[in-house]
Short mmCIF file of C-alpha atoms in Angstrom, two decimals:
data_model
loop_
_atom_site.label_atom_id
_atom_site.label_comp_id
_atom_site.label_asym_id
_atom_site.label_seq_id
_atom_site.Cartn_x
_atom_site.Cartn_y
_atom_site.Cartn_z
CA MET Q 4 20.45 14.61 -46.87
CA PRO Q 5 20.68 10.82 -47.43
CA ASP Q 6 18.64 9.43 -50.32
CA ASN Q 7 15.25 7.83 -49.79
CA LEU Q 8 14.80 9.19 -46.24
CA PRO Q 9 11.05 9.39 -45.65
CA ILE Q 10 11.04 12.84 -44.03
CA THR Q 11 9.36 16.13 -44.89
CA THR Q 12 11.47 18.64 -46.84
CA ASP Q 13 10.00 21.70 -45.10
CA ILE Q 14 11.44 21.72 -41.59
CA ALA Q 15 9.36 23.67 -39.09
CA ARG Q 16 10.70 25.06 -35.83
CA LEU Q 17 9.38 23.84 -32.48
CA GLU Q 18 9.60 26.70 -29.97
CA LYS Q 19 8.27 24.87 -26.88
CA ALA Q 20 8.55 21.31 -25.63
CA PRO Q 21 5.18 19.49 -25.62
CA LYS Q 22 3.65 19.11 -22.15
CA LYS Q 23 3.05 15.40 -22.66
CA VAL Q 24 5.25 12.95 -24.55
CA GLU Q 25 3.86 9.44 -24.92
CA GLU Q 26 6.12 6.58 -23.93
CA LYS Q 27 5.46 4.72 -27.21
CA ALA Q 28 6.84 7.75 -29.11
CA ILE Q 29 9.93 8.69 -27.09
CA ASN Q 30 11.07 5.08 -26.70
CA LEU Q 31 11.22 4.56 -30.49
CA ILE Q 32 14.78 5.87 -30.25
CA PRO Q 33 17.02 4.60 -27.40
CA LYS Q 34 18.14 7.36 -25.05
CA GLU Q 35 21.83 6.78 -25.86
CA VAL Q 36 21.13 7.31 -29.57
CA SER Q 37 19.08 10.44 -28.83
CA GLU Q 38 21.92 11.89 -26.75
CA LYS Q 39 24.57 11.05 -29.36
CA TYR Q 40 22.79 12.44 -32.44
CA LYS Q 41 20.61 15.10 -30.72
CA ILE Q 42 17.38 13.57 -32.08
CA VAL Q 43 14.30 12.66 -30.07
CA ALA Q 44 10.82 11.40 -31.01
CA PHE Q 45 8.01 13.32 -29.28
CA GLU Q 46 4.78 12.23 -31.03
CA LYS Q 47 3.48 9.17 -32.91
CA LYS Q 48 0.17 9.23 -34.75
CA GLY Q 49 -0.51 6.17 -36.83
CA ASN Q 50 2.41 5.80 -39.24
CA LEU Q 51 3.80 9.32 -38.69
CA VAL Q 52 6.53 10.06 -36.13
CA LYS Q 53 7.50 13.63 -35.20
CA ILE Q 54 11.20 14.12 -34.45
CA ALA Q 55 12.89 17.06 -32.71
CA MET Q 56 16.53 17.66 -33.66
CA ILE Q 57 19.01 20.44 -33.02
CA ASN Q 58 20.81 20.30 -36.40
CA PRO Q 59 18.65 19.07 -39.32
CA LYS Q 60 21.76 19.00 -41.57
CA ASP Q 61 23.74 16.59 -39.40
CA MET Q 62 24.40 13.61 -41.73
CA GLY Q 63 25.01 11.19 -38.87
CA ALA Q 64 21.69 12.12 -37.28
CA LEU Q 65 19.86 11.78 -40.61
CA ASN Q 66 21.38 8.34 -41.18
CA ALA Q 67 20.20 7.33 -37.70
CA LEU Q 68 16.69 8.59 -38.59
CA ARG Q 69 16.70 6.57 -41.81
CA PHE Q 70 17.55 3.45 -39.82
CA VAL Q 71 14.65 4.17 -37.38
CA ALA Q 72 12.24 4.81 -40.28
CA GLU Q 73 13.14 1.50 -41.97
CA LYS Q 74 13.17 -0.53 -38.76
CA GLU Q 75 9.81 0.78 -37.49
CA SER Q 76 8.22 1.19 -40.98
CA VAL Q 77 7.21 4.79 -40.25
CA GLU Q 78 7.34 8.19 -41.91
CA ILE Q 79 9.27 10.95 -40.16
CA GLU Q 80 8.49 14.64 -39.75
CA VAL Q 81 11.45 16.70 -38.50
CA TYR Q 82 11.24 19.79 -36.28
CA GLN Q 83 14.24 21.96 -35.48
CA VAL Q 84 14.59 22.83 -31.78
CA SER Q 85 16.95 24.73 -29.52
CA GLU Q 86 19.30 22.93 -27.11
CA GLU Q 87 16.97 23.96 -24.23
CA VAL Q 88 13.82 22.50 -25.84
CA PHE Q 89 15.73 19.33 -26.79
CA ARG Q 90 16.82 18.88 -23.15
CA GLU Q 91 13.22 19.36 -21.93
CA ILE Q 92 11.97 16.63 -24.26
CA ILE Q 93 14.79 14.17 -23.56
CA ASP Q 94 14.15 14.56 -19.83
CA LYS Q 95 10.76 12.94 -20.47
CA TYR Q 96 12.33 9.52 -21.12
CA SER Q 97 10.18 7.57 -18.71
CA SER Q 98 11.12 3.94 -19.20
CA PRO Q 99 11.43 2.28 -15.79
CA VAL Q 100 14.37 0.30 -17.19
CA GLU Q 101 16.25 3.55 -18.02
CA ALA Q 102 15.54 4.97 -14.55
CA LEU Q 103 16.63 1.69 -12.97
CA LYS Q 104 19.98 1.83 -14.81
CA GLU Q 105 20.61 5.32 -13.38
CA ALA Q 106 19.68 4.17 -9.87
CA VAL Q 107 22.00 1.14 -10.09
CA LYS Q 108 24.88 3.40 -11.21
CA SER Q 109 24.30 5.72 -8.26
CA PHE Q 110 24.55 2.85 -5.79
CA LYS Q 111 28.15 2.03 -6.63
CA ASN Q 112 29.50 4.72 -4.30
CA GLU Q 113 26.42 5.46 -2.22
CA VAL Q 114 24.46 4.14 0.74
CA VAL Q 115 23.35 0.52 0.49
CA PHE Q 116 20.10 -0.19 2.36
CA ASP Q 117 20.83 -3.57 3.87
CA GLU Q 118 20.33 -5.10 7.28
CA GLU Q 119 22.27 -2.97 9.78
CA SER Q 120 22.77 -2.80 13.53
CA GLU Q 121 20.89 -0.19 15.56
CA GLU Q 122 24.12 1.81 15.99
CA ASP Q 123 24.74 1.84 12.24
CA LYS Q 124 21.18 2.98 11.63
CA LEU Q 125 21.50 5.92 14.00
CA GLY Q 126 24.68 7.04 12.26
CA LYS Q 127 23.25 6.74 8.75
CA ASN Q 128 19.69 8.03 9.18
CA GLN Q 129 20.45 11.57 8.07
CA LYS Q 130 22.65 10.45 5.18
CA GLN Q 131 19.96 8.01 3.99
CA SER Q 132 17.25 10.69 4.08
CA GLU Q 133 19.38 13.06 1.99
CA PHE Q 134 20.23 10.27 -0.44
CA LEU Q 135 16.59 9.24 -0.86
CA LYS Q 136 15.58 12.81 -1.71
CA ASP Q 137 18.39 13.55 -4.17
CA ALA Q 138 19.43 10.28 -5.79
CA PRO Q 139 18.17 8.68 -9.01
CA VAL Q 140 16.08 6.39 -6.80
CA THR Q 141 13.68 9.35 -6.50
CA LYS Q 142 13.45 9.50 -10.28
CA LEU Q 143 12.90 5.73 -10.37
CA VAL Q 144 9.93 6.03 -7.97
CA GLU Q 145 8.48 8.88 -10.08
CA VAL Q 146 8.87 6.83 -13.26
CA ILE Q 147 7.27 3.71 -11.73
CA ILE Q 148 4.30 5.83 -10.58
CA GLY Q 149 4.04 7.68 -13.92
CA HIS Q 150 4.25 4.40 -15.83
CA ALA Q 151 1.45 2.89 -13.72
CA VAL Q 152 -0.81 5.95 -14.09
CA GLU Q 153 -0.26 6.12 -17.85
CA GLY Q 154 -1.06 2.42 -18.12
CA SER Q 155 -4.34 2.89 -16.16
CA ALA Q 156 -3.16 0.60 -13.35
CA SER Q 157 -5.24 0.47 -10.16
CA ASP Q 158 -2.46 -0.85 -7.88
CA ILE Q 159 1.34 -0.99 -7.75
CA HIS Q 160 2.94 -3.96 -5.95
CA ILE Q 161 6.63 -3.79 -4.96
CA GLU Q 162 7.65 -7.07 -3.38
CA PRO Q 163 10.93 -8.75 -2.33
CA MET Q 164 11.80 -12.09 -3.96
CA ASP Q 165 14.76 -14.37 -3.10
CA HIS Q 166 17.32 -12.53 -5.24
CA ASP Q 167 15.61 -9.33 -6.43
CA TYR Q 168 12.52 -7.10 -6.12
CA ARG Q 169 9.52 -7.37 -8.40
CA VAL Q 170 7.27 -4.48 -9.47
CA ARG Q 171 3.80 -5.49 -10.66
CA PHE Q 172 0.89 -3.36 -11.89
CA ARG Q 173 -2.76 -4.41 -11.60
CA VAL Q 174 -4.44 -3.37 -14.83
CA ASP Q 175 -8.16 -4.12 -15.29
CA GLY Q 176 -8.01 -6.50 -12.33
CA ILE Q 177 -5.06 -8.58 -13.61
CA LEU Q 178 -1.49 -8.33 -12.27
CA HIS Q 179 1.39 -7.89 -14.76
CA VAL Q 180 5.14 -7.79 -14.03
CA SER Q 181 6.49 -4.36 -15.01
CA LEU Q 182 10.05 -4.36 -13.67
CA ILE Q 183 12.60 -6.51 -11.84
CA MET Q 184 14.97 -4.55 -9.57
CA PRO Q 185 18.28 -5.69 -8.02
CA LYS Q 186 18.15 -6.66 -4.35
CA GLU Q 187 20.05 -3.54 -3.21
CA ILE Q 188 17.68 -1.11 -5.01
CA GLY Q 189 14.37 -2.47 -3.66
CA PRO Q 190 14.71 -1.32 -0.01
CA ALA Q 191 15.72 2.18 -1.19
CA VAL Q 192 12.60 2.43 -3.37
CA ILE Q 193 10.41 1.23 -0.48
CA SER Q 194 12.06 3.71 1.90
CA ARG Q 195 11.45 6.56 -0.57
CA ILE Q 196 7.75 5.66 -0.81
CA LYS Q 197 7.52 5.48 3.00
CA ILE Q 198 8.98 8.98 3.24
CA LEU Q 199 6.37 10.24 0.73
CA ALA Q 200 3.57 8.60 2.77
CA ASN Q 201 4.99 9.96 6.06
CA LEU Q 202 5.69 6.47 7.44
CA LYS Q 203 8.58 5.37 9.68
CA ILE Q 204 11.38 4.17 7.40
CA ASP Q 205 13.14 2.28 10.21
CA GLU Q 206 9.99 0.33 11.22
CA LYS Q 207 10.06 -2.89 9.21
CA ARG Q 208 8.61 -5.33 11.74
CA LYS Q 209 4.94 -4.33 11.58
CA PRO Q 210 2.52 -3.14 8.87
CA GLN Q 211 1.98 0.59 8.28
CA ASP Q 212 -0.62 2.55 6.30
CA GLY Q 213 -0.36 6.02 4.82
CA ARG Q 214 -1.28 8.28 1.93
CA PHE Q 215 0.36 10.81 -0.33
CA ARG Q 216 -0.65 12.98 -3.26
CA THR Q 217 1.27 13.70 -6.43
CA ILE Q 218 0.66 15.65 -9.63
CA ASN Q 219 0.97 13.67 -12.86
CA GLU Q 220 0.47 15.44 -16.20
CA GLY Q 221 -1.31 18.29 -14.38
CA LYS Q 222 -3.71 15.94 -12.52
CA GLU Q 223 -3.79 15.42 -8.77
CA ILE Q 224 -3.64 11.72 -7.94
CA ASP Q 225 -3.86 10.22 -4.46
CA PHE Q 226 -2.01 7.07 -3.43
CA ARG Q 227 -2.98 4.83 -0.54
CA VAL Q 228 0.11 3.04 0.76
CA SER Q 229 0.21 -0.22 2.72
CA THR Q 230 3.39 -1.94 3.93
CA LEU Q 231 3.62 -5.57 5.02
CA PRO Q 232 6.57 -7.48 6.57
CA VAL Q 233 7.17 -10.66 4.53
CA ILE Q 234 9.76 -13.42 4.78
CA SER Q 235 12.20 -11.77 2.33
CA GLY Q 236 11.83 -8.19 3.57
CA GLU Q 237 9.04 -5.64 3.23
CA LYS Q 238 6.30 -5.44 0.61
CA ILE Q 239 4.48 -2.27 -0.42
CA VAL Q 240 1.16 -1.93 -2.24
CA MET Q 241 0.03 1.45 -3.53
CA ARG Q 242 -3.62 1.90 -4.54
CA ILE Q 243 -3.91 4.58 -7.23
CA LEU Q 244 -6.91 6.80 -6.55
CA ASP Q 245 -7.49 8.78 -9.74
CA LYS Q 246 -10.82 10.64 -9.56
CA ASP Q 247 -11.10 10.84 -13.34
CA GLN Q 248 -10.77 7.05 -13.60
CA GLY Q 249 -12.60 6.03 -10.44
CA LEU Q 250 -15.70 8.22 -10.32
CA SER Q 251 -18.07 7.32 -13.13
CA SER Q 252 -21.79 7.53 -13.75
CA ILE Q 253 -23.85 4.45 -12.92
CA GLU Q 254 -24.68 3.98 -16.64
CA THR Q 255 -20.97 4.10 -17.56
CA LEU Q 256 -20.29 1.37 -15.02
CA GLY Q 257 -22.70 -0.93 -16.85
CA LEU Q 258 -26.10 -0.75 -15.12
CA PHE Q 259 -28.78 -1.18 -17.82
CA GLY Q 260 -32.44 -2.05 -18.28
CA THR Q 261 -34.84 -2.84 -15.45
CA ALA Q 262 -31.94 -3.07 -12.98
CA LEU Q 263 -31.12 0.60 -13.64
CA GLU Q 264 -34.79 1.56 -13.28
CA ASN Q 265 -35.09 -0.29 -9.96
CA VAL Q 266 -31.91 1.30 -8.55
CA LYS Q 267 -33.09 4.78 -9.56
CA LYS Q 268 -36.48 4.08 -7.96
CA ALA Q 269 -34.73 3.11 -4.69
CA LEU Q 270 -32.70 6.33 -4.87
CA GLY Q 271 -35.95 8.27 -4.97
CA GLU Q 272 -37.05 6.91 -1.58
CA THR Q 273 -36.76 9.15 1.48
CA TYR Q 274 -35.52 6.33 3.71
CA GLY Q 275 -34.45 2.71 3.51
CA MET Q 276 -31.38 0.56 2.86
CA ILE Q 277 -29.61 -0.01 -0.47
CA LEU Q 278 -27.12 -2.89 -0.29
CA PHE Q 279 -24.35 -3.89 -2.72
CA THR Q 280 -22.82 -7.35 -2.44
CA GLY Q 281 -19.89 -9.15 -3.98
CA PRO Q 282 -16.33 -10.28 -3.24
CA THR Q 283 -13.44 -7.91 -2.50
CA GLY Q 284 -12.41 -5.96 -5.60
CA SER Q 285 -15.75 -6.31 -7.40
CA GLY Q 286 -16.33 -2.55 -7.60
CA LYS Q 287 -18.98 -2.17 -4.87
CA SER Q 288 -17.50 1.06 -3.48
CA THR Q 289 -17.22 2.56 -6.98
CA SER Q 290 -20.92 1.85 -7.58
CA LEU Q 291 -21.84 3.45 -4.24
CA TYR Q 292 -19.81 6.58 -5.12
CA ALA Q 293 -21.68 6.78 -8.45
CA LEU Q 294 -25.03 6.71 -6.58
CA LEU Q 295 -23.88 9.29 -4.03
CA LYS Q 296 -22.86 11.59 -6.90
CA ILE Q 297 -26.48 11.55 -8.10
CA LEU Q 298 -27.73 12.51 -4.60
CA ASN Q 299 -24.98 15.06 -3.93
CA ILE Q 300 -26.84 18.38 -3.83
CA GLU Q 301 -26.74 21.30 -1.37
CA GLU Q 302 -30.09 20.38 0.21
CA ARG Q 303 -28.79 17.02 1.43
CA ASN Q 304 -26.39 16.26 4.27
CA ILE Q 305 -24.47 13.17 3.10
CA ILE Q 306 -22.09 11.51 5.58
CA THR Q 307 -19.89 8.50 4.85
CA LEU Q 308 -17.99 6.13 7.13
CA GLU Q 309 -15.17 4.49 5.18
CA ASP Q 310 -12.18 2.22 5.69
CA PRO Q 311 -10.30 3.67 3.95
CA ILE Q 312 -11.55 6.81 2.18
CA GLU Q 313 -10.82 6.07 -1.48
CA TYR Q 314 -11.94 9.27 -3.18
CA ASN Q 315 -12.32 12.68 -1.61
CA ILE Q 316 -15.57 14.05 -3.08
CA GLU Q 317 -16.53 17.68 -2.68
CA GLY Q 318 -19.88 18.09 -0.92
CA LEU Q 319 -19.66 14.84 1.05
CA ASN Q 320 -18.71 14.61 4.73
CA GLN Q 321 -16.32 11.66 4.66
CA SER Q 322 -15.00 10.08 7.84
CA GLN Q 323 -12.21 7.50 8.15
CA ILE Q 324 -12.74 4.84 10.81
CA LYS Q 325 -9.82 3.93 13.13
CA PRO Q 326 -10.50 0.66 14.96
CA GLU Q 327 -7.19 0.91 16.88
CA ILE Q 328 -8.58 3.88 18.85
CA GLY Q 329 -12.10 2.46 19.14
CA TYR Q 330 -13.57 4.44 16.21
CA THR Q 331 -15.34 1.57 14.40
CA PHE Q 332 -18.21 1.44 11.91
CA ALA Q 333 -20.59 0.85 14.83
CA SER Q 334 -19.33 3.70 17.06
CA GLY Q 335 -19.00 6.01 14.05
CA LEU Q 336 -22.56 5.26 12.97
CA ARG Q 337 -23.86 6.16 16.44
CA THR Q 338 -22.03 9.49 16.18
CA ILE Q 339 -23.14 10.46 12.68
CA LEU Q 340 -26.78 9.80 13.55
CA ARG Q 341 -26.42 12.88 15.80
CA GLN Q 342 -25.06 14.90 12.85
CA ASP Q 343 -28.49 15.40 11.22
CA PRO Q 344 -27.76 13.32 8.08
CA ASN Q 345 -30.14 12.76 5.14
CA VAL Q 346 -27.99 10.12 3.47
CA ILE Q 347 -25.52 7.76 5.18
CA MET Q 348 -22.95 5.49 3.56
CA VAL Q 349 -21.27 2.81 5.70
CA GLY Q 350 -18.35 1.24 3.83
CA GLU Q 351 -19.08 -2.31 4.96
CA ILE Q 352 -21.37 -4.20 7.33
CA ARG Q 353 -18.89 -6.45 9.16
CA ASP Q 354 -20.64 -7.34 12.41
CA ALA Q 355 -24.01 -7.66 14.11
CA GLU Q 356 -23.75 -4.30 15.89
CA THR Q 357 -23.12 -2.36 12.66
CA ALA Q 358 -25.91 -4.28 10.90
CA GLU Q 359 -28.40 -3.46 13.67
CA LEU Q 360 -27.48 0.23 13.72
CA ALA Q 361 -27.66 0.43 9.91
CA VAL Q 362 -31.15 -1.09 9.87
CA HIS Q 363 -32.38 1.28 12.60
CA ALA Q 364 -30.87 4.25 10.73
CA ALA Q 365 -32.70 3.16 7.56
CA LEU Q 366 -35.97 3.00 9.52
CA THR Q 367 -35.64 6.44 11.10
CA GLY Q 368 -35.74 8.62 8.02
CA HIS Q 369 -32.30 8.06 6.47
CA LEU Q 370 -31.31 6.67 3.10
CA MET Q 371 -28.63 4.12 4.00
CA PHE Q 372 -26.02 2.68 1.62
CA SER Q 373 -23.68 -0.16 2.50
CA THR Q 374 -21.90 -3.28 1.24
CA LEU Q 375 -21.85 -6.90 2.34
CA HIS Q 376 -19.59 -9.81 1.36
CA THR Q 377 -21.99 -12.39 -0.11
CA ASN Q 378 -21.81 -14.12 -3.49
CA THR Q 379 -25.40 -13.39 -4.54
CA ALA Q 380 -27.88 -10.58 -3.99
CA VAL Q 381 -30.47 -12.95 -2.52
CA GLY Q 382 -27.86 -14.42 -0.13
CA ALA Q 383 -27.51 -11.05 1.64
CA ILE Q 384 -30.97 -11.38 3.22
CA PRO Q 385 -30.46 -14.63 5.22
CA ARG Q 386 -26.93 -13.41 6.04
CA LEU Q 387 -28.33 -10.29 7.79
CA ILE Q 388 -30.89 -12.41 9.65
CA ASP Q 389 -28.04 -14.72 10.77
CA MET Q 390 -26.31 -11.60 12.12
CA GLY Q 391 -29.26 -11.13 14.47
CA ILE Q 392 -31.44 -8.64 12.58
CA GLU Q 393 -35.13 -9.16 13.32
CA PRO Q 394 -36.86 -10.24 10.06
CA PHE Q 395 -39.70 -7.70 10.43
CA LEU Q 396 -37.18 -4.84 10.81
CA LEU Q 397 -35.19 -6.04 7.80
CA ALA Q 398 -38.33 -6.35 5.66
CA SER Q 399 -39.34 -2.78 6.53
CA SER Q 400 -35.92 -1.24 5.88
CA LEU Q 401 -34.47 -3.04 2.82
CA ARG Q 402 -35.24 -1.43 -0.56
CA ILE Q 403 -32.95 -3.21 -3.04
CA VAL Q 404 -30.00 -5.63 -3.00
CA VAL Q 405 -27.50 -5.49 -5.87
CA ALA Q 406 -24.81 -8.09 -6.56
CA GLN Q 407 -21.99 -7.26 -8.93
CA ARG Q 408 -18.74 -8.44 -10.53
CA LEU Q 409 -16.19 -6.66 -12.72
CA VAL Q 410 -15.24 -7.81 -16.23
CA ARG Q 411 -12.76 -6.41 -18.74
CA LYS Q 412 -14.12 -4.61 -21.80
CA ILE Q 413 -13.12 -5.28 -25.40
CA CYS Q 414 -10.62 -2.67 -26.63
CA ASP Q 415 -12.44 -0.19 -28.89
CA LYS Q 416 -9.37 0.35 -31.09
CA CYS Q 417 -8.87 -3.28 -32.17
CA LYS Q 418 -12.38 -4.70 -31.80
CA GLU Q 419 -13.37 -7.13 -34.55
CA GLU Q 420 -15.99 -9.78 -35.18
CA LYS Q 421 -15.14 -13.33 -34.12
CA LYS Q 422 -16.50 -16.66 -35.30
CA VAL Q 423 -17.57 -19.10 -32.58
CA PRO Q 424 -18.65 -22.77 -32.74
CA GLU Q 425 -22.34 -23.57 -32.95
CA SER Q 426 -22.25 -25.13 -29.46
CA VAL Q 427 -21.19 -21.77 -27.96
CA ARG Q 428 -23.92 -19.94 -29.88
CA LYS Q 429 -26.49 -22.39 -28.49
CA ALA Q 430 -25.13 -21.95 -24.94
CA ILE Q 431 -25.53 -18.17 -25.29
CA GLU Q 432 -29.07 -18.48 -26.67
CA LYS Q 433 -29.99 -20.90 -23.87
CA GLY Q 434 -28.61 -18.47 -21.28
CA ILE Q 435 -31.09 -15.75 -22.28
CA ALA Q 436 -34.03 -18.02 -23.23
CA ASP Q 437 -35.97 -16.94 -20.12
CA VAL Q 438 -35.33 -13.21 -20.60
CA CYS Q 439 -38.50 -11.37 -21.63
CA GLU Q 440 -38.70 -9.38 -24.88
CA ASP Q 441 -39.24 -6.12 -23.01
CA GLU Q 442 -35.94 -6.56 -21.15
CA LEU Q 443 -34.08 -7.47 -24.36
CA LYS Q 444 -35.46 -4.31 -25.96
CA LYS Q 445 -34.05 -2.19 -23.09
CA TYR Q 446 -30.61 -3.69 -23.82
CA GLY Q 447 -30.99 -3.08 -27.55
CA VAL Q 448 -30.93 -6.83 -28.29
CA ASP Q 449 -33.21 -8.47 -30.89
CA ARG Q 450 -33.65 -12.23 -30.47
CA LYS Q 451 -34.56 -12.59 -34.17
CA GLU Q 452 -31.25 -11.20 -35.37
CA GLU Q 453 -28.20 -13.44 -35.63
CA ILE Q 454 -25.92 -12.99 -32.63
CA LYS Q 455 -22.51 -11.52 -33.48
CA PHE Q 456 -19.49 -12.12 -31.28
CA TYR Q 457 -16.50 -9.81 -30.90
CA HIS Q 458 -12.99 -9.80 -29.48
CA GLY Q 459 -9.97 -7.53 -29.53
CA LYS Q 460 -7.17 -8.70 -31.82
CA GLY Q 461 -4.56 -6.75 -29.76
CA CYS Q 462 -2.97 -3.36 -30.39
CA ASP Q 463 -0.66 -0.74 -28.84
CA VAL Q 464 -3.54 0.83 -26.88
CA CYS Q 465 -4.40 -2.40 -25.01
CA ASN Q 466 -0.80 -3.74 -24.93
CA GLY Q 467 -1.79 -6.63 -27.14
CA THR Q 468 -4.42 -8.03 -24.75
CA GLY Q 469 -7.49 -7.06 -26.79
CA LEU Q 470 -9.07 -5.81 -23.54
CA ARG Q 471 -9.05 -2.32 -22.05
CA GLY Q 472 -11.07 -0.87 -19.18
CA ARG Q 473 -13.70 -2.57 -17.06
CA LEU Q 474 -17.45 -2.56 -16.55
CA ALA Q 475 -19.69 -4.25 -14.00
CA ILE Q 476 -22.28 -6.96 -14.48
CA TYR Q 477 -25.21 -6.71 -12.08
CA GLU Q 478 -28.12 -8.52 -10.46
CA ALA Q 479 -30.50 -6.02 -8.83
CA VAL Q 480 -33.28 -7.53 -6.69
CA PRO Q 481 -35.94 -5.04 -5.53
CA VAL Q 482 -37.61 -5.95 -2.24
CA ASN Q 483 -41.33 -6.12 -3.13
CA GLU Q 484 -44.27 -7.16 -0.92
CA ASN Q 485 -43.85 -10.88 -1.67
CA ILE Q 486 -40.17 -10.82 -0.70
CA LYS Q 487 -41.04 -8.85 2.47
CA ASN Q 488 -43.52 -11.58 3.41
CA ILE Q 489 -40.91 -14.31 2.80
CA ILE Q 490 -38.43 -12.42 5.01
CA ILE Q 491 -40.94 -12.09 7.86
CA GLU Q 492 -42.71 -15.47 7.63
CA LYS Q 493 -39.93 -17.73 6.33
CA ARG Q 494 -36.89 -15.91 7.83
CA GLY Q 495 -35.62 -14.95 4.39
CA ASN Q 496 -35.65 -18.46 2.87
CA GLU Q 497 -33.13 -18.17 0.02
CA GLU Q 498 -34.85 -20.63 -2.36
CA MET Q 499 -38.23 -18.91 -2.01
CA ILE Q 500 -36.72 -15.43 -2.56
CA ASP Q 501 -34.83 -16.74 -5.61
CA LYS Q 502 -38.08 -18.13 -7.05
CA GLU Q 503 -39.70 -14.72 -6.54
CA ARG Q 504 -36.70 -13.10 -8.27
CA ILE Q 505 -37.29 -15.36 -11.30
CA ASP Q 506 -41.02 -14.49 -11.29
CA LEU Q 507 -40.10 -10.79 -11.25
CA GLY Q 508 -37.89 -11.33 -14.32
CA VAL Q 509 -34.77 -10.03 -12.55
CA LEU Q 510 -31.69 -10.98 -14.56
CA THR Q 511 -28.94 -13.00 -12.93
CA ILE Q 512 -25.36 -11.70 -13.05
CA LYS Q 513 -24.63 -14.25 -15.79
CA GLN Q 514 -27.63 -13.22 -17.92
CA ASP Q 515 -26.60 -9.57 -17.62
CA GLY Q 516 -23.12 -10.65 -18.71
CA ILE Q 517 -24.43 -12.61 -21.70
CA LEU Q 518 -26.42 -9.59 -22.89
CA LYS Q 519 -23.22 -7.52 -22.64
CA ILE Q 520 -21.44 -10.15 -24.77
CA ILE Q 521 -24.18 -9.79 -27.39
CA LYS Q 522 -23.87 -5.97 -27.22
CA GLY Q 523 -20.15 -6.41 -28.01
CA LEU Q 524 -18.95 -4.95 -24.70
CA THR Q 525 -17.06 -7.96 -23.34
CA THR Q 526 -16.06 -11.54 -24.16
CA ILE Q 527 -17.34 -15.02 -23.34
CA GLU Q 528 -14.08 -15.79 -21.50
CA GLU Q 529 -14.50 -12.76 -19.21
CA ILE Q 530 -18.06 -13.69 -18.22
CA ASP Q 531 -16.95 -17.28 -17.61
CA ARG Q 532 -14.05 -16.04 -15.45
CA VAL Q 533 -16.26 -14.19 -12.96
CA THR Q 534 -19.38 -16.40 -13.05
CA GLU Q 535 -17.71 -19.82 -13.00
CA GLY Q 536 -19.37 -20.64 -16.31
CA ASN Q 537 -18.40 -23.11 -19.01
CA MET Q 538 -19.29 -21.38 -22.29
CA ALA Q 539 -15.62 -20.96 -23.26
CA LEU Q 540 -14.93 -24.61 -22.40
CA GLU Q 541 -17.54 -25.64 -24.92
CA GLU Q 542 -15.66 -23.56 -27.48
CA GLU Q 543 -12.40 -25.38 -26.65
CA ASN Q 544 -14.00 -28.82 -26.81
CA ASP Q 545 -15.73 -28.21 -30.10
#
């Protein structure tokens, strides 16, 4: 053995390949080096790296390990494995770049998916299908999907550029470039995904939608696929629907204090409407699923109308609307009212007809959940009246309106205290000056204590961003007698309802966000990003 090699002297034997090999471990050693010296990293914990090797006495392999140990500043623990186990581990190399290299090699003598005449297409259809199932392009698609799931991405974008194809992942609401593919590979990848989603691979002129399910690390994960013709070709977006990631409790999502109490009180009602508002991608559907989970018991008949169905939840009767055949939210709502429901969830109120039916359903003994695209909770009330809902019906049916936004959380692994200028501290204190002591107590915040600020310094877990995961910030306005009177007598005057909200002590989205900054859950920059604030600007100008 070479001198000074930081490895254990007692070499254990590894009889089975581990089920999961993390990318950060296996990619410590390039695949070519692993193949040449029969060494492969399969686990990394802190400063210790576990290595599988076929021949622990191979001097060339040990020299290669010494180089890795010095370069990465790690200690190495060697395990002897059989050729079979070694092959199982090395097959887990999951770098998209590695898979892309294999796919590019395979294209040298294979089918190229370029623009072709109709006659050419007819002659090549069968050959293309066989190629898409067997070629390394299949492995590339699997690796892209696995990489996205492992990185907790919510969406995968594959889009044609002028000279290549770009793969981007949306992680915690922000898009990141993951891979650039050559122009000839992109259409093959898109065709493979279309086959998985049971879409027409030769239809590139109009959008298509589909779904497929795959198993990743023993977990079933659904993918919602959408294609779109663009100027350079065809773009695909895949929404990753992972139940373990997507279905959380309402507390985990970030609903605290009086807002949580008011939402739970509304859930206890036998009838009425619970509305969530906010822009697209603000987590409204996720919050509704969390509420339905609370109500999901055998004694209740819960029916949902969705476009599309994001998560298939056992115990719920979920129905997908299809406007192209006349099955809309409005027609679907008429139908499900004849299905003896206790609880109804309508994915979105888009038009006057749906709004009217939803209000009538809420007044006839049903607990009704839905969403609306308005910027504030209070703004939902005049919006519904503008849609033609009679104010007296709205006042009788509405129980609570909740506005929400999503912010990224500070990474738990690299969280540390951060110093901020005095001007920022004052801006934070001013933001919660009107919040009552009782509410602060519910958040676990003491006004007398000095406010501490935190950020993530960046680590392997959060890919150097300092942020990992998301939570929601909320504004939950219960509809009390005063607000009902304003709806009926003043047609939901927004200023008057907002004044009543202040009198009730209901926190704004920004105040809820500031309290979450003080609790060390998120950063000033994140709250500014979604509330159009200027606290971070004050920090820059200081």
